[in-house]
Amino acid sequence: THYRSHYLATINGLWTNVENKCYATMEQLQSDYAPGTGILPDFAITNGSVWKPAPASFREGPNDGYFYYNACRDPWRISSAALYYNSGRARSLMTNFMHWATNAHAGPSGFRAGYKLDGSDISGNDYDTAAFIAPLGIAAMVATNQKWLNDTFTYGASRHEGYYEDGINLMALITMSGNLWFWDAADAD
């Protein structure tokens, strides 16, 4: 959404190029490393032509190549592009992810804090947190899963954790309620 907003605000094609490269990278990562889950890693590296999940401790810790505390925001950010700008590429990425999420978990509250790209648990993810669960509500909007949307909104409305978790939760609740604003051509004046 941010790259599209930047493009609409500046009409500079650089932002469209950045957006397209990001989608191509996420699509390739999803296809090559998480075809059954649609999960994206916290960080990725490239040899110039092919992207792969970052190795452990590349940037922050042992879970850098897994779906952890950076990638947990992906369902919120990518789904927002599908909802606000009708991005088919974003919709496809999140449809794959939500297919796994809804089939592997009875409901949003069963979603845990971190997964390997194949959907298996990482060490220590035996707890729930709004940082991972709240973004699922926006992805549920894309996947048109009303039950997951309702359950996620209810979960998020009653959670209070730390600043990071609460910040993600608040942004997700604002988005789920239809109150998130992005730049469009009508805003130009």
CSV table of C-alpha atoms in Angstrom, one decimal:
chain,number,residue,atom,x,y,z
A,1,THR,CA,0.0,0.0,0.0
A,2,HIS,CA,2.8,2.4,0.8
A,3,TYR,CA,4.5,2.1,-2.6
A,4,ARG,CA,1.2,2.6,-4.4
A,5,SER,CA,0.4,5.6,-2.2
A,6,HIS,CA,3.8,7.1,-2.9
A,7,TYR,CA,3.2,6.5,-6.7
A,8,LEU,CA,-0.2,8.2,-6.5
A,9,ALA,CA,1.2,11.1,-4.6
A,10,THR,CA,4.2,11.7,-6.9
A,11,ILE,CA,3.3,10.0,-10.2
A,12,ASN,CA,6.9,8.7,-10.1
A,13,GLY,CA,7.2,5.3,-11.8
A,14,LEU,CA,10.0,4.4,-9.4
A,15,TRP,CA,7.4,3.4,-6.9
A,16,THR,CA,5.6,1.1,-9.3
A,17,ASN,CA,8.9,-0.6,-10.0
A,18,VAL,CA,9.6,-1.0,-6.3
A,19,GLU,CA,6.1,-2.4,-5.8
A,20,ASN,CA,6.4,-4.9,-8.7
A,21,LYS,CA,9.9,-6.1,-7.5
A,22,CYS,CA,8.5,-6.6,-4.0
A,23,TYR,CA,5.6,-8.7,-5.3
A,24,ALA,CA,7.9,-10.7,-7.5
A,25,THR,CA,10.2,-11.4,-4.6
A,26,MET,CA,7.3,-12.5,-2.3
A,27,GLU,CA,5.8,-14.6,-5.0
A,28,GLN,CA,9.1,-16.4,-5.7
A,29,LEU,CA,9.7,-16.9,-1.9
A,30,GLN,CA,6.2,-18.3,-1.5
A,31,SER,CA,6.5,-20.5,-4.5
A,32,ASP,CA,10.0,-21.9,-3.8
A,33,TYR,CA,9.9,-22.1,0.0
A,34,ALA,CA,6.3,-22.2,1.2
A,35,PRO,CA,4.1,-23.5,-1.5
A,36,GLY,CA,1.9,-25.3,1.0
A,37,THR,CA,1.6,-22.5,3.5
A,38,GLY,CA,2.1,-19.1,1.8
A,39,ILE,CA,4.3,-18.1,4.7
A,40,LEU,CA,7.0,-15.4,4.2
A,41,PRO,CA,10.2,-15.2,6.2
A,42,ASP,CA,11.2,-12.2,8.4
A,43,PHE,CA,14.2,-11.6,6.1
A,44,ALA,CA,15.4,-12.9,2.7
A,45,ILE,CA,18.7,-12.7,0.8
A,46,THR,CA,19.6,-13.0,-2.8
A,47,ASN,CA,22.5,-14.0,-5.0
A,48,GLY,CA,21.3,-11.5,-7.6
A,49,SER,CA,18.6,-13.4,-9.3
A,50,VAL,CA,17.0,-15.8,-6.7
A,51,TRP,CA,15.7,-15.0,-3.3
A,52,LYS,CA,15.9,-17.3,-0.3
A,53,PRO,CA,15.0,-17.1,3.4
A,54,ALA,CA,17.9,-15.5,5.4
A,55,PRO,CA,20.0,-17.8,7.5
A,56,ALA,CA,19.7,-17.9,11.3
A,57,SER,CA,21.1,-14.8,13.0
A,58,PHE,CA,21.4,-12.9,9.7
A,59,ARG,CA,19.8,-9.8,11.3
A,60,GLU,CA,18.1,-10.3,14.6
A,61,GLY,CA,18.2,-13.9,15.8
A,62,PRO,CA,17.8,-17.6,15.2
A,63,ASN,CA,14.3,-17.1,13.5
A,64,ASP,CA,15.4,-14.7,10.8
A,65,GLY,CA,14.5,-17.1,8.0
A,66,TYR,CA,11.1,-18.0,9.5
A,67,PHE,CA,7.7,-16.3,10.0
A,68,TYR,CA,8.5,-14.4,13.2
A,69,TYR,CA,8.2,-10.9,14.7
A,70,ASN,CA,8.9,-9.0,11.5
A,71,ALA,CA,6.9,-11.1,9.0
A,72,CYS,CA,3.9,-11.3,11.4
A,73,ARG,CA,3.0,-7.9,10.0
A,74,ASP,CA,2.8,-9.2,6.4
A,75,PRO,CA,-0.9,-10.3,6.5
A,76,TRP,CA,-1.8,-6.8,7.6
A,77,ARG,CA,0.3,-5.0,5.0
A,78,ILE,CA,-0.2,-7.2,2.0
A,79,SER,CA,-3.9,-7.7,2.6
A,80,SER,CA,-4.3,-3.9,2.9
A,81,ALA,CA,-3.0,-3.6,-0.7
A,82,ALA,CA,-5.7,-6.1,-1.8
A,83,LEU,CA,-8.4,-4.3,0.0
A,84,TYR,CA,-7.5,-0.7,-0.7
A,85,TYR,CA,-5.9,-0.9,-4.1
A,86,ASN,CA,-7.5,-4.1,-5.4
A,87,SER,CA,-4.2,-5.7,-6.0
A,88,GLY,CA,-4.6,-9.2,-7.5
A,89,ARG,CA,-1.0,-10.0,-6.6
A,90,ALA,CA,-1.6,-9.2,-2.9
A,91,ARG,CA,-4.9,-11.1,-3.0
A,92,SER,CA,-3.2,-14.2,-4.4
A,93,LEU,CA,-0.4,-14.1,-1.8
A,94,MET,CA,-2.9,-13.8,1.1
A,95,THR,CA,-5.3,-16.3,-0.3
A,96,ASN,CA,-2.4,-18.9,-0.2
A,97,PHE,CA,-1.5,-17.9,3.3
A,98,MET,CA,-5.1,-17.9,4.6
A,99,HIS,CA,-5.8,-21.3,3.1
A,100,TRP,CA,-3.0,-22.8,5.2
A,101,ALA,CA,-3.9,-20.7,8.3
A,102,THR,CA,-7.5,-21.7,8.4
A,103,ASN,CA,-6.8,-25.4,7.6
A,104,ALA,CA,-4.0,-25.7,10.2
A,105,HIS,CA,-5.8,-23.8,13.0
A,106,ALA,CA,-9.3,-24.2,14.5
A,107,GLY,CA,-9.5,-20.4,14.9
A,108,PRO,CA,-7.4,-17.3,15.1
A,109,SER,CA,-6.7,-17.8,18.9
A,110,GLY,CA,-4.9,-21.0,18.0
A,111,PHE,CA,-2.4,-19.2,15.8
A,112,ARG,CA,1.0,-19.1,17.6
A,113,ALA,CA,4.0,-16.8,17.7
A,114,GLY,CA,6.1,-18.0,14.8
A,115,TYR,CA,6.4,-20.8,12.3
A,116,LYS,CA,8.8,-22.4,10.0
A,117,LEU,CA,8.0,-21.8,6.3
A,118,ASP,CA,6.5,-25.3,6.0
A,119,GLY,CA,4.0,-24.4,8.8
A,120,SER,CA,5.6,-26.4,11.6
A,121,ASP,CA,6.3,-24.9,15.0
A,122,ILE,CA,9.5,-23.1,15.9
A,123,SER,CA,10.9,-23.6,19.3
A,124,GLY,CA,9.2,-21.4,21.9
A,125,ASN,CA,6.1,-20.5,20.0
A,126,ASP,CA,3.7,-22.0,22.5
A,127,TYR,CA,1.8,-18.8,23.1
A,128,ASP,CA,-0.6,-16.5,21.3
A,129,THR,CA,-0.1,-12.8,20.8
A,130,ALA,CA,-1.9,-10.0,19.0
A,131,ALA,CA,1.3,-9.3,16.9
A,132,PHE,CA,0.6,-12.5,15.0
A,133,ILE,CA,-3.2,-12.9,15.4
A,134,ALA,CA,-4.5,-9.3,14.7
A,135,PRO,CA,-3.1,-9.2,11.1
A,136,LEU,CA,-5.0,-12.4,10.4
A,137,GLY,CA,-8.3,-10.4,10.5
A,138,ILE,CA,-7.3,-8.3,7.5
A,139,ALA,CA,-6.2,-11.4,5.6
A,140,ALA,CA,-9.6,-12.9,6.5
A,141,MET,CA,-11.2,-9.9,4.8
A,142,VAL,CA,-9.3,-10.7,1.7
A,143,ALA,CA,-10.2,-14.4,1.9
A,144,THR,CA,-13.8,-13.4,2.7
A,145,ASN,CA,-13.8,-15.5,5.9
A,146,GLN,CA,-16.3,-13.7,8.1
A,147,LYS,CA,-15.9,-16.0,11.0
A,148,TRP,CA,-12.1,-15.5,11.2
A,149,LEU,CA,-12.6,-11.8,10.8
A,150,ASN,CA,-15.1,-11.6,13.6
A,151,ASP,CA,-13.1,-13.9,15.9
A,152,THR,CA,-9.9,-11.9,15.2
A,153,PHE,CA,-11.6,-8.6,15.8
A,154,THR,CA,-13.0,-9.8,19.1
A,155,TYR,CA,-9.6,-11.2,20.1
A,156,GLY,CA,-7.9,-8.0,19.3
A,157,ALA,CA,-10.4,-5.7,21.0
A,158,SER,CA,-9.7,-7.3,24.4
A,159,ARG,CA,-5.9,-7.6,24.2
A,160,HIS,CA,-3.3,-5.5,25.9
A,161,GLU,CA,0.3,-6.5,25.7
A,162,GLY,CA,3.5,-4.5,25.0
A,163,TYR,CA,3.9,-1.5,22.7
A,164,TYR,CA,4.9,-3.5,19.6
A,165,GLU,CA,2.0,-6.0,19.9
A,166,ASP,CA,-0.5,-3.3,20.8
A,167,GLY,CA,0.7,-1.1,17.9
A,168,ILE,CA,0.1,-3.9,15.4
A,169,ASN,CA,-3.2,-4.8,17.1
A,170,LEU,CA,-4.4,-1.2,16.9
A,171,MET,CA,-3.5,-0.8,13.2
A,172,ALA,CA,-5.2,-4.1,12.5
A,173,LEU,CA,-8.4,-3.1,14.4
A,174,ILE,CA,-8.4,0.3,12.5
A,175,THR,CA,-8.1,-1.5,9.2
A,176,MET,CA,-10.7,-4.2,10.0
A,177,SER,CA,-13.1,-1.4,11.0
A,178,GLY,CA,-12.6,0.4,7.7
A,179,ASN,CA,-10.9,3.4,9.2
A,180,LEU,CA,-7.4,3.1,7.7
A,181,TRP,CA,-6.7,5.8,5.1
A,182,PHE,CA,-4.4,5.6,2.1
A,183,TRP,CA,-3.6,8.2,-0.5
A,184,ASP,CA,-5.5,8.1,-3.7
A,185,ALA,CA,-6.1,10.4,-6.7
A,186,ALA,CA,-9.0,12.0,-4.9
A,187,ASP,CA,-6.6,13.3,-2.2
A,188,ALA,CA,-4.5,15.2,-4.7
A,189,ASP,CA,-6.1,18.5,-4.0
